[in-house]
Short mmCIF file of C-alpha atoms and ligand atoms in Angstrom, two decimals:
data_model
loop_
_atom_site.label_atom_id
_atom_site.label_comp_id
_atom_site.label_asym_id
_atom_site.label_seq_id
_atom_site.Cartn_x
_atom_site.Cartn_y
_atom_site.Cartn_z
CA MET A 65 -23.35 -29.61 4.84
CA ARG A 66 -25.45 -29.59 1.64
CA ARG A 67 -26.98 -26.22 2.39
CA PHE A 68 -23.62 -24.78 3.30
CA ARG A 69 -22.06 -26.00 0.08
CA GLU A 70 -24.94 -24.76 -2.09
CA GLU A 71 -24.81 -21.29 -0.60
CA ILE A 72 -21.08 -20.93 -1.17
CA ILE A 73 -21.18 -22.37 -4.68
CA SER A 74 -24.02 -20.06 -5.64
CA GLU A 75 -22.05 -17.03 -4.48
CA LEU A 76 -19.07 -18.14 -6.53
CA LYS A 77 -21.32 -18.52 -9.58
CA GLU A 78 -22.72 -15.09 -9.07
CA LEU A 79 -19.19 -13.63 -9.01
CA LYS A 80 -18.40 -15.42 -12.24
CA ASN A 81 -21.56 -14.12 -13.91
CA ARG A 82 -20.64 -10.58 -12.95
CA ASN A 83 -17.05 -10.95 -14.23
CA LEU A 84 -15.86 -10.55 -10.68
CA LEU A 85 -14.39 -13.97 -10.04
CA ARG A 86 -10.75 -13.85 -9.00
CA LYS A 87 -8.06 -16.43 -9.62
CA MET A 88 -4.48 -16.68 -8.51
CA GLU A 89 -1.75 -17.06 -11.10
CA VAL A 90 1.11 -19.44 -10.49
CA LEU A 91 4.48 -17.81 -11.12
CA ASN A 92 7.34 -20.12 -12.00
CA SER A 93 9.96 -17.46 -11.30
CA GLY A 94 10.44 -14.65 -8.84
CA ASP A 95 9.25 -11.12 -8.69
CA PHE A 96 11.66 -9.34 -11.01
CA PRO A 97 10.68 -7.27 -14.00
CA TYR A 98 10.28 -10.53 -15.90
CA ILE A 99 8.15 -13.37 -14.59
CA ILE A 100 7.33 -16.76 -16.06
CA ILE A 101 3.79 -18.15 -16.17
CA ASN A 102 3.04 -21.36 -18.10
CA ASN A 103 6.51 -21.23 -19.64
CA LYS A 104 5.82 -17.80 -21.01
CA LYS A 105 8.07 -14.88 -20.15
CA LEU A 106 6.12 -11.74 -19.30
CA ILE A 107 7.11 -8.24 -18.23
CA ASN A 108 5.58 -7.70 -14.82
CA PHE A 109 3.69 -4.43 -14.46
CA SER A 110 1.76 -5.62 -11.41
CA SER A 111 4.44 -5.69 -8.76
CA ASN A 112 4.89 -3.30 -5.85
CA ASN A 113 8.63 -3.93 -5.91
CA TYR A 114 9.01 -0.26 -6.88
CA LEU A 115 12.70 0.15 -6.10
CA SER A 116 13.55 -3.34 -7.37
CA LEU A 117 15.10 -4.16 -4.01
CA ASN A 118 13.53 -7.62 -3.84
CA GLY A 119 16.41 -10.07 -4.05
CA HIS A 120 19.12 -7.43 -3.51
CA SER A 121 22.30 -9.25 -2.47
CA TYR A 122 22.89 -6.99 0.55
CA ILE A 123 19.40 -7.68 1.93
CA LYS A 124 19.86 -11.40 1.35
CA VAL A 125 23.15 -11.47 3.25
CA LYS A 126 21.74 -9.52 6.19
CA MET A 127 18.64 -11.72 6.37
CA SER A 128 20.70 -14.93 6.29
CA GLU A 129 23.07 -13.62 8.96
CA ALA A 130 20.11 -12.87 11.22
CA GLU A 131 18.73 -16.34 10.61
CA GLU A 132 22.07 -17.86 11.59
CA ARG A 133 22.33 -15.81 14.73
CA TRP A 134 18.73 -15.64 15.94
CA GLY A 135 17.01 -18.62 14.35
CA THR A 136 14.25 -19.02 11.78
CA SER A 137 11.39 -18.00 14.07
CA ALA A 138 10.76 -15.67 16.98
CA SER A 139 8.84 -18.59 18.53
CA ALA A 140 6.48 -16.37 20.53
CA SER A 141 4.79 -13.00 20.54
CA ARG A 142 6.92 -10.01 21.49
CA LEU A 143 5.36 -9.76 24.96
CA ILE A 144 6.06 -13.38 25.81
CA SER A 145 9.54 -14.43 24.67
CA GLY A 146 9.71 -13.22 21.09
CA ASN A 147 11.24 -9.81 21.68
CA LEU A 148 14.63 -10.51 20.19
CA GLN A 149 16.97 -7.55 20.46
CA ILE A 150 17.06 -7.20 16.68
CA PHE A 151 13.41 -6.04 16.67
CA GLU A 152 14.22 -3.18 19.02
CA GLU A 153 17.25 -2.23 16.96
CA ALA A 154 15.22 -2.19 13.78
CA GLU A 155 12.45 -0.17 15.41
CA GLU A 156 14.88 2.52 16.46
CA LYS A 157 16.10 2.81 12.89
CA LEU A 158 12.61 2.73 11.45
CA ALA A 159 11.52 5.49 13.83
CA ARG A 160 14.49 7.63 12.83
CA PHE A 161 13.82 6.91 9.17
CA LYS A 162 10.33 8.38 9.50
CA GLY A 163 11.49 11.14 11.85
CA LYS A 164 9.28 9.92 14.71
CA GLU A 165 9.91 9.19 18.36
CA SER A 166 9.32 5.45 18.13
CA ALA A 167 8.15 2.62 15.92
CA LEU A 168 6.46 -0.75 16.36
CA ILE A 169 6.74 -3.62 13.88
CA PHE A 170 3.62 -5.50 12.79
CA ASN A 171 3.34 -8.70 10.80
CA SER A 172 1.62 -7.04 7.87
CA GLY A 173 0.15 -3.73 6.83
CA TYR A 174 -3.29 -5.26 6.80
CA GLN A 175 -2.95 -6.51 10.34
CA ALA A 176 -1.48 -3.19 11.45
CA ASN A 177 -4.30 -1.02 10.11
CA VAL A 178 -7.07 -3.26 11.36
CA SER A 179 -5.66 -3.56 14.83
CA ILE A 180 -4.12 -0.12 15.36
CA ILE A 181 -7.16 1.88 14.28
CA SER A 182 -9.52 -0.29 16.29
CA THR A 183 -7.28 0.00 19.35
CA LEU A 184 -6.80 3.76 19.27
CA MET A 185 -10.41 4.62 18.50
CA LYS A 186 -13.48 3.54 20.44
CA ASP A 187 -17.10 4.22 21.19
CA GLY A 188 -17.66 7.98 21.38
CA ASP A 189 -14.72 8.78 19.08
CA ALA A 190 -14.76 9.78 15.41
CA ILE A 191 -12.72 8.65 12.45
CA PHE A 192 -12.56 10.66 9.23
CA SER A 193 -11.62 8.40 6.35
CA ASP A 194 -11.05 9.08 2.65
CA GLU A 195 -13.52 7.11 0.53
CA LEU A 196 -10.69 5.49 -1.44
CA ASN A 197 -8.71 4.32 1.56
CA HIS A 198 -7.30 0.80 1.56
CA ALA A 199 -9.52 -2.11 2.65
CA SER A 200 -7.45 -2.63 5.80
CA ILE A 201 -8.24 0.92 6.94
CA ILE A 202 -11.93 0.39 6.26
CA ASP A 203 -11.88 -2.83 8.28
CA GLY A 204 -10.03 -1.11 11.13
CA CYS A 205 -12.69 1.60 11.20
CA ARG A 206 -15.49 -0.95 11.25
CA LEU A 207 -13.96 -2.89 14.08
CA SER A 208 -13.37 0.22 16.17
CA LYS A 209 -16.97 1.07 17.18
CA ALA A 210 -16.12 4.73 16.61
CA ARG A 211 -18.35 6.86 14.42
CA VAL A 212 -16.94 6.83 10.89
CA TYR A 213 -17.21 9.84 8.61
CA ILE A 214 -16.28 9.04 5.01
CA TYR A 215 -15.13 12.08 3.04
CA ARG A 216 -15.08 12.31 -0.73
CA HIS A 217 -11.74 11.40 -2.22
CA ASN A 218 -9.16 14.08 -1.41
CA ASP A 219 -11.99 16.58 -0.91
CA ILE A 220 -10.71 18.91 1.78
CA ASN A 221 -13.86 21.01 1.96
CA HIS A 222 -15.96 17.95 2.55
CA LEU A 223 -13.53 16.82 5.22
CA GLU A 224 -13.81 20.18 6.95
CA ASP A 225 -17.62 20.11 6.82
CA LEU A 226 -17.58 16.76 8.57
CA LEU A 227 -15.02 17.89 11.13
CA LYS A 228 -17.20 20.88 11.95
CA LYS A 229 -20.18 18.64 12.57
CA SER A 230 -18.44 16.30 14.93
CA ASP A 231 -18.55 16.77 18.68
CA ASP A 232 -17.09 13.34 19.30
CA LYS A 233 -14.41 12.75 21.91
CA LYS A 234 -11.16 11.77 20.20
CA LYS A 235 -10.79 12.45 16.49
CA LEU A 236 -8.62 10.84 13.87
CA ILE A 237 -8.15 11.52 10.17
CA VAL A 238 -6.83 8.54 8.26
CA THR A 239 -5.65 8.49 4.68
CA ASP A 240 -3.52 6.56 2.24
CA GLY A 241 -0.35 8.56 1.44
CA VAL A 242 -0.28 7.42 -2.17
CA PHE A 243 -3.63 5.85 -3.07
CA SER A 244 -3.11 2.21 -3.94
CA MET A 245 -5.37 1.94 -6.97
CA ASP A 246 -5.20 5.51 -8.31
CA GLY A 247 -1.62 6.55 -7.64
CA ASP A 248 -2.46 10.08 -6.53
CA THR A 249 -1.17 11.59 -3.30
CA ALA A 250 -3.18 12.70 -0.27
CA LYS A 251 -3.37 16.45 0.24
CA LEU A 252 -1.41 16.16 3.42
CA PRO A 253 -0.60 19.86 4.00
CA GLU A 254 -4.32 20.71 3.95
CA ILE A 255 -5.17 17.68 6.07
CA VAL A 256 -2.55 18.66 8.63
CA TYR A 257 -3.85 22.22 8.68
CA LEU A 258 -7.36 20.95 9.45
CA SER A 259 -6.06 18.48 12.00
CA GLU A 260 -4.47 21.30 13.95
CA ARG A 261 -7.51 23.47 13.67
CA TYR A 262 -9.87 20.72 14.83
CA GLU A 263 -7.50 19.00 17.28
CA THR A 264 -7.39 15.78 15.37
CA ALA A 265 -4.73 13.08 15.12
CA VAL A 266 -3.68 11.88 11.68
CA ILE A 267 -2.61 8.47 10.41
CA VAL A 268 -0.98 8.33 6.98
CA ASP A 269 -0.73 4.92 5.38
CA ASP A 270 2.58 5.04 3.53
CA ALA A 271 2.38 1.52 2.07
CA HIS A 272 3.05 2.92 -1.40
CA SER A 273 5.14 5.94 -0.37
CA THR A 274 7.77 4.44 1.91
CA GLY A 275 11.08 4.35 0.05
CA VAL A 276 9.55 6.16 -2.91
CA LEU A 277 8.23 9.62 -2.04
CA GLY A 278 10.41 12.49 -0.85
CA GLU A 279 13.99 13.23 -1.76
CA LYS A 280 15.29 10.57 0.62
CA GLY A 281 12.39 8.17 0.26
CA ARG A 282 10.98 8.88 3.71
CA GLY A 283 7.44 9.04 2.40
CA THR A 284 4.52 11.42 2.14
CA GLU A 285 5.55 13.78 4.95
CA GLU A 286 8.98 14.30 3.42
CA HIS A 287 7.41 14.81 0.00
CA PHE A 288 5.48 17.78 1.41
CA LYS A 289 8.37 18.85 3.67
CA LEU A 290 6.25 18.37 6.75
CA LYS A 291 7.17 17.02 10.14
CA LYS A 292 4.30 17.00 12.58
CA GLU A 293 3.83 15.57 16.04
CA ASN A 294 0.22 14.65 15.52
CA VAL A 295 0.92 12.71 12.31
CA MET A 296 1.55 8.99 12.71
CA VAL A 297 2.72 6.91 9.80
CA LEU A 298 2.27 3.32 8.79
CA GLY A 299 5.06 2.02 6.59
CA THR A 300 5.07 -1.41 5.00
CA GLY A 301 8.06 -3.62 4.31
CA GLY A 302 6.77 -5.82 1.52
CA LYS A 303 6.47 -3.26 -1.24
CA ALA A 304 9.30 -0.85 -2.09
CA LEU A 305 11.48 -2.17 0.75
CA GLY A 306 11.48 -5.66 -0.74
CA VAL A 307 11.03 -7.53 2.55
CA THR A 308 7.72 -7.96 4.39
CA GLY A 309 5.82 -6.74 7.44
CA ALA A 310 4.88 -3.25 8.53
CA PHE A 311 5.91 -0.63 11.05
CA PHE A 312 3.94 2.07 12.79
CA SER A 313 5.89 5.26 13.55
CA CYS A 314 4.38 7.26 16.37
CA PRO A 315 4.99 9.05 19.67
CA LYS A 316 6.32 6.82 22.44
CA TYR A 317 3.12 6.99 24.51
CA ILE A 318 1.21 5.55 21.55
CA ARG A 319 3.71 2.73 21.23
CA ASP A 320 3.30 2.00 24.96
CA PHE A 321 -0.46 1.99 24.53
CA LEU A 322 -0.37 -0.39 21.56
CA ILE A 323 1.93 -2.80 23.36
CA ASN A 324 -0.68 -2.96 26.10
CA LYS A 325 -3.90 -2.89 24.14
CA CYS A 326 -3.42 -3.79 20.50
CA ARG A 327 -4.68 -7.32 19.95
CA GLY A 328 -3.11 -7.68 16.51
CA PHE A 329 0.24 -7.03 18.13
CA ILE A 330 -0.24 -8.89 21.39
CA TYR A 331 -1.79 -12.11 20.15
CA SER A 332 0.44 -12.87 17.20
CA THR A 333 3.86 -14.47 16.96
CA ALA A 334 6.53 -11.93 16.04
CA GLN A 335 8.06 -11.99 12.56
CA PRO A 336 11.08 -14.21 12.05
CA PRO A 337 14.26 -12.30 13.01
CA SER A 338 15.37 -12.17 9.38
CA VAL A 339 12.60 -9.61 8.82
CA PRO A 340 13.87 -6.79 11.06
CA ALA A 341 17.35 -7.51 9.67
CA GLY A 342 16.05 -7.24 6.12
CA LEU A 343 14.20 -4.02 6.89
CA MET A 344 17.34 -2.42 8.33
CA ALA A 345 19.36 -3.47 5.28
CA SER A 346 16.68 -2.07 3.02
CA LEU A 347 16.66 1.30 4.80
CA GLU A 348 20.40 1.56 4.20
CA LEU A 349 19.85 0.92 0.50
CA VAL A 350 17.05 3.47 0.31
CA ASP A 351 19.69 5.97 1.48
CA LYS A 352 22.67 4.76 -0.51
CA GLU A 353 21.07 3.84 -3.80
CA SER A 354 19.02 6.91 -4.53
CA PHE A 355 19.46 6.19 -8.25
CA ARG A 356 16.61 3.70 -7.87
CA ARG A 357 14.22 6.40 -6.78
CA GLU A 358 15.38 8.73 -9.53
CA ARG A 359 14.97 6.05 -12.17
CA LEU A 360 11.48 5.22 -10.89
CA LYS A 361 10.51 8.86 -11.09
CA GLU A 362 11.84 9.21 -14.60
CA LEU A 363 9.99 6.12 -15.82
CA SER A 364 6.75 7.10 -14.08
CA GLU A 365 6.85 10.49 -15.78
CA TYR A 366 7.62 8.88 -19.12
CA PHE A 367 4.63 6.53 -18.84
CA TYR A 368 2.31 9.29 -17.70
CA GLU A 369 3.30 11.62 -20.54
CA LYS A 370 3.01 8.87 -23.15
CA LEU A 371 -0.47 7.89 -22.00
CA LYS A 372 -1.53 11.50 -22.04
CA THR A 373 -0.10 12.22 -25.49
CA LYS A 374 -1.99 9.26 -26.86
CA GLY A 375 -5.20 10.53 -25.27
CA PHE A 376 -5.68 7.88 -22.58
CA ALA A 377 -7.04 8.74 -19.19
CA GLY A 378 -4.29 7.61 -16.87
CA GLY A 379 -3.86 8.93 -13.34
CA THR A 380 -4.07 12.58 -12.35
CA ASN A 381 -0.31 12.92 -11.88
CA PRO A 382 2.87 11.01 -12.73
CA SER A 383 3.13 8.18 -10.24
CA HIS A 384 4.65 4.73 -9.87
CA ILE A 385 1.02 3.58 -9.79
CA THR A 386 -0.88 4.47 -12.92
CA PRO A 387 -4.41 3.27 -13.53
CA LEU A 388 -5.95 2.94 -16.95
CA ILE A 389 -9.62 3.18 -16.12
CA VAL A 390 -11.89 1.38 -18.60
CA GLY A 391 -15.16 1.20 -16.66
CA GLU A 392 -16.70 -2.26 -16.97
CA SER A 393 -15.07 -5.35 -15.51
CA GLU A 394 -15.45 -7.18 -18.80
CA LYS A 395 -13.42 -4.56 -20.65
CA ALA A 396 -10.68 -4.60 -18.05
CA LEU A 397 -10.47 -8.38 -18.33
CA TYR A 398 -10.31 -8.13 -22.11
CA LEU A 399 -7.43 -5.69 -21.95
CA GLU A 400 -5.68 -7.82 -19.36
CA ARG A 401 -5.88 -10.83 -21.70
CA LEU A 402 -4.65 -8.83 -24.63
CA LEU A 403 -1.65 -7.51 -22.72
CA ARG A 404 -0.90 -11.01 -21.54
CA GLU A 405 -0.94 -12.42 -25.08
CA LYS A 406 1.61 -9.81 -26.04
CA GLY A 407 3.93 -10.54 -23.16
CA VAL A 408 2.81 -8.01 -20.54
CA PHE A 409 1.46 -8.97 -17.14
CA ALA A 410 -0.77 -6.19 -15.80
CA ARG A 411 -3.74 -7.02 -13.65
CA ALA A 412 -7.33 -5.93 -14.07
CA ILE A 413 -8.60 -4.41 -10.85
CA ARG A 414 -12.33 -4.70 -10.27
CA TYR A 415 -15.06 -4.13 -7.70
CA PRO A 416 -14.91 -4.27 -4.70
CA THR A 417 -11.23 -3.25 -4.77
CA VAL A 418 -12.34 -0.18 -6.74
CA PRO A 419 -15.82 1.38 -6.98
CA GLU A 420 -18.23 -0.26 -9.41
CA GLY A 421 -17.95 1.09 -12.95
CA THR A 422 -14.29 2.06 -12.53
CA ALA A 423 -12.61 -1.23 -13.40
CA ARG A 424 -9.09 -0.65 -14.60
CA ILE A 425 -5.70 -1.99 -15.41
CA ARG A 426 -3.37 -0.94 -12.64
CA PHE A 427 0.16 -0.50 -13.92
CA SER A 428 2.96 -0.24 -11.45
CA ILE A 429 6.41 0.81 -12.50
CA THR A 430 9.62 -0.45 -10.98
CA ALA A 431 13.18 0.86 -11.18
CA GLU A 432 14.18 -2.07 -13.39
CA HIS A 433 11.68 -1.41 -16.16
CA THR A 434 12.90 0.22 -19.37
CA LYS A 435 11.41 2.82 -21.67
CA GLU A 436 11.12 0.08 -24.30
CA ASP A 437 8.95 -1.93 -21.91
CA ILE A 438 6.70 1.07 -21.49
CA ASP A 439 6.53 1.75 -25.24
CA ARG A 440 5.47 -1.82 -25.72
CA VAL A 441 2.64 -1.44 -23.23
CA ILE A 442 1.45 1.76 -24.86
CA ASN A 443 1.38 0.09 -28.28
CA ILE A 444 -0.70 -2.79 -27.03
CA ILE A 445 -3.16 -0.46 -25.32
CA GLU A 446 -3.50 1.59 -28.49
CA LYS A 447 -4.26 -1.44 -30.61
CA GLY A 448 -6.53 -3.00 -28.00
CA TRP A 449 -8.52 0.17 -27.62
CA LYS A 450 -9.50 0.19 -31.27
CA SER A 451 -10.79 -3.38 -31.14
C1 LIG B 840 -0.67 -3.15 0.62
C2 LIG B 840 -1.33 -2.17 1.49
C3 LIG B 840 -1.57 -2.47 2.84
C4 LIG B 840 -1.33 -3.83 3.40
O1 LIG B 840 0.00 -4.06 3.63
P1 LIG B 840 0.52 -5.56 3.65
O2 LIG B 840 1.82 -5.47 4.35
O3 LIG B 840 0.62 -5.99 2.24
O4 LIG B 840 -0.50 -6.34 4.42
C5 LIG B 840 -2.09 -1.47 3.63
N1 LIG B 840 -2.40 -0.26 3.13
C6 LIG B 840 -2.21 0.03 1.82
C7 LIG B 840 -2.56 1.40 1.33
C8 LIG B 840 -1.69 -0.92 0.98
O5 LIG B 840 -1.55 -0.65 -0.31
#
């Protein structure tokens, strides 16, 4: 064991030396715009609770009702005895929500990407993946044994060059809808155009778009007013929808295939029944309470404009995710500490989550923030920048 221990400890030390060591914070209160850490009240700018639906009374009631009726666990995987009717009901609604033929619930977005991509794509196939795609997509590609072509971020010409080169069997383009650490949106119309030209399937990861993008919160496709057969969409339930889990919206034959082949689906106990209930409740709210989406948009634009006016390099467009890129990890950590001292919780994001040399503070806006909260953040950044 000594060798084992020494190796691990030395890797931890190395992370610390490079300012890359990560630590979890303990929150003494829930995920609302204000959180409490060490008895200190902080405004939370690091939550993906974009629509502020977490804790919504309607979702709570529906989740408790489902728990009463169906129990606290599914007690088995869906293929064994866990396929409670409420999952099928929710999947029908989730499919309709995304305008697709069918949907399949997964336990998390991470699990979904890793297992779906590696199930659909195999030896002899090709995956075209944006260089800034989420870690779960990268891991799914690695596990798949397909050839992986990485294209430069949102670079459609590069993507086309790579598509031209490929004579692989099946082809798949995969992209985040809204990029998780940069907040910009995939160029889906161009990607779809290429996918039709080169007979390629497309997966859009709508983890940060579901509930947020498009007039009715349907996600990236709605945002661009697209509706395509060859586009499959991963939505997640833990971010804007305020619940947990993930759902893959796709043609029915793909759902059939995944039920038969996808190990992440087959070999894992289904979510507790409160989860599909919560997701259905949340979809209703996404429809009924569109003021949340409008408010989020207004605040995102306000933050973006303010940053720009003050001369800071924020994202490339107004978005509920806005990075403030500072470069070195040390600087990002400094700014994080400073914000924290002044009552703002906004996390530094470092390598390997983002490329080396692009450490940043990632601000995420929620519908319950105020313009005063944002002004406060801007003031702190301004002062911190000078020192
Ligand atoms: C958060 C996220 C995931 C993972 O989803 P979880 O449900 O949190 O596991 C996948 N893709 C992207 C782009 C994400 O931001």
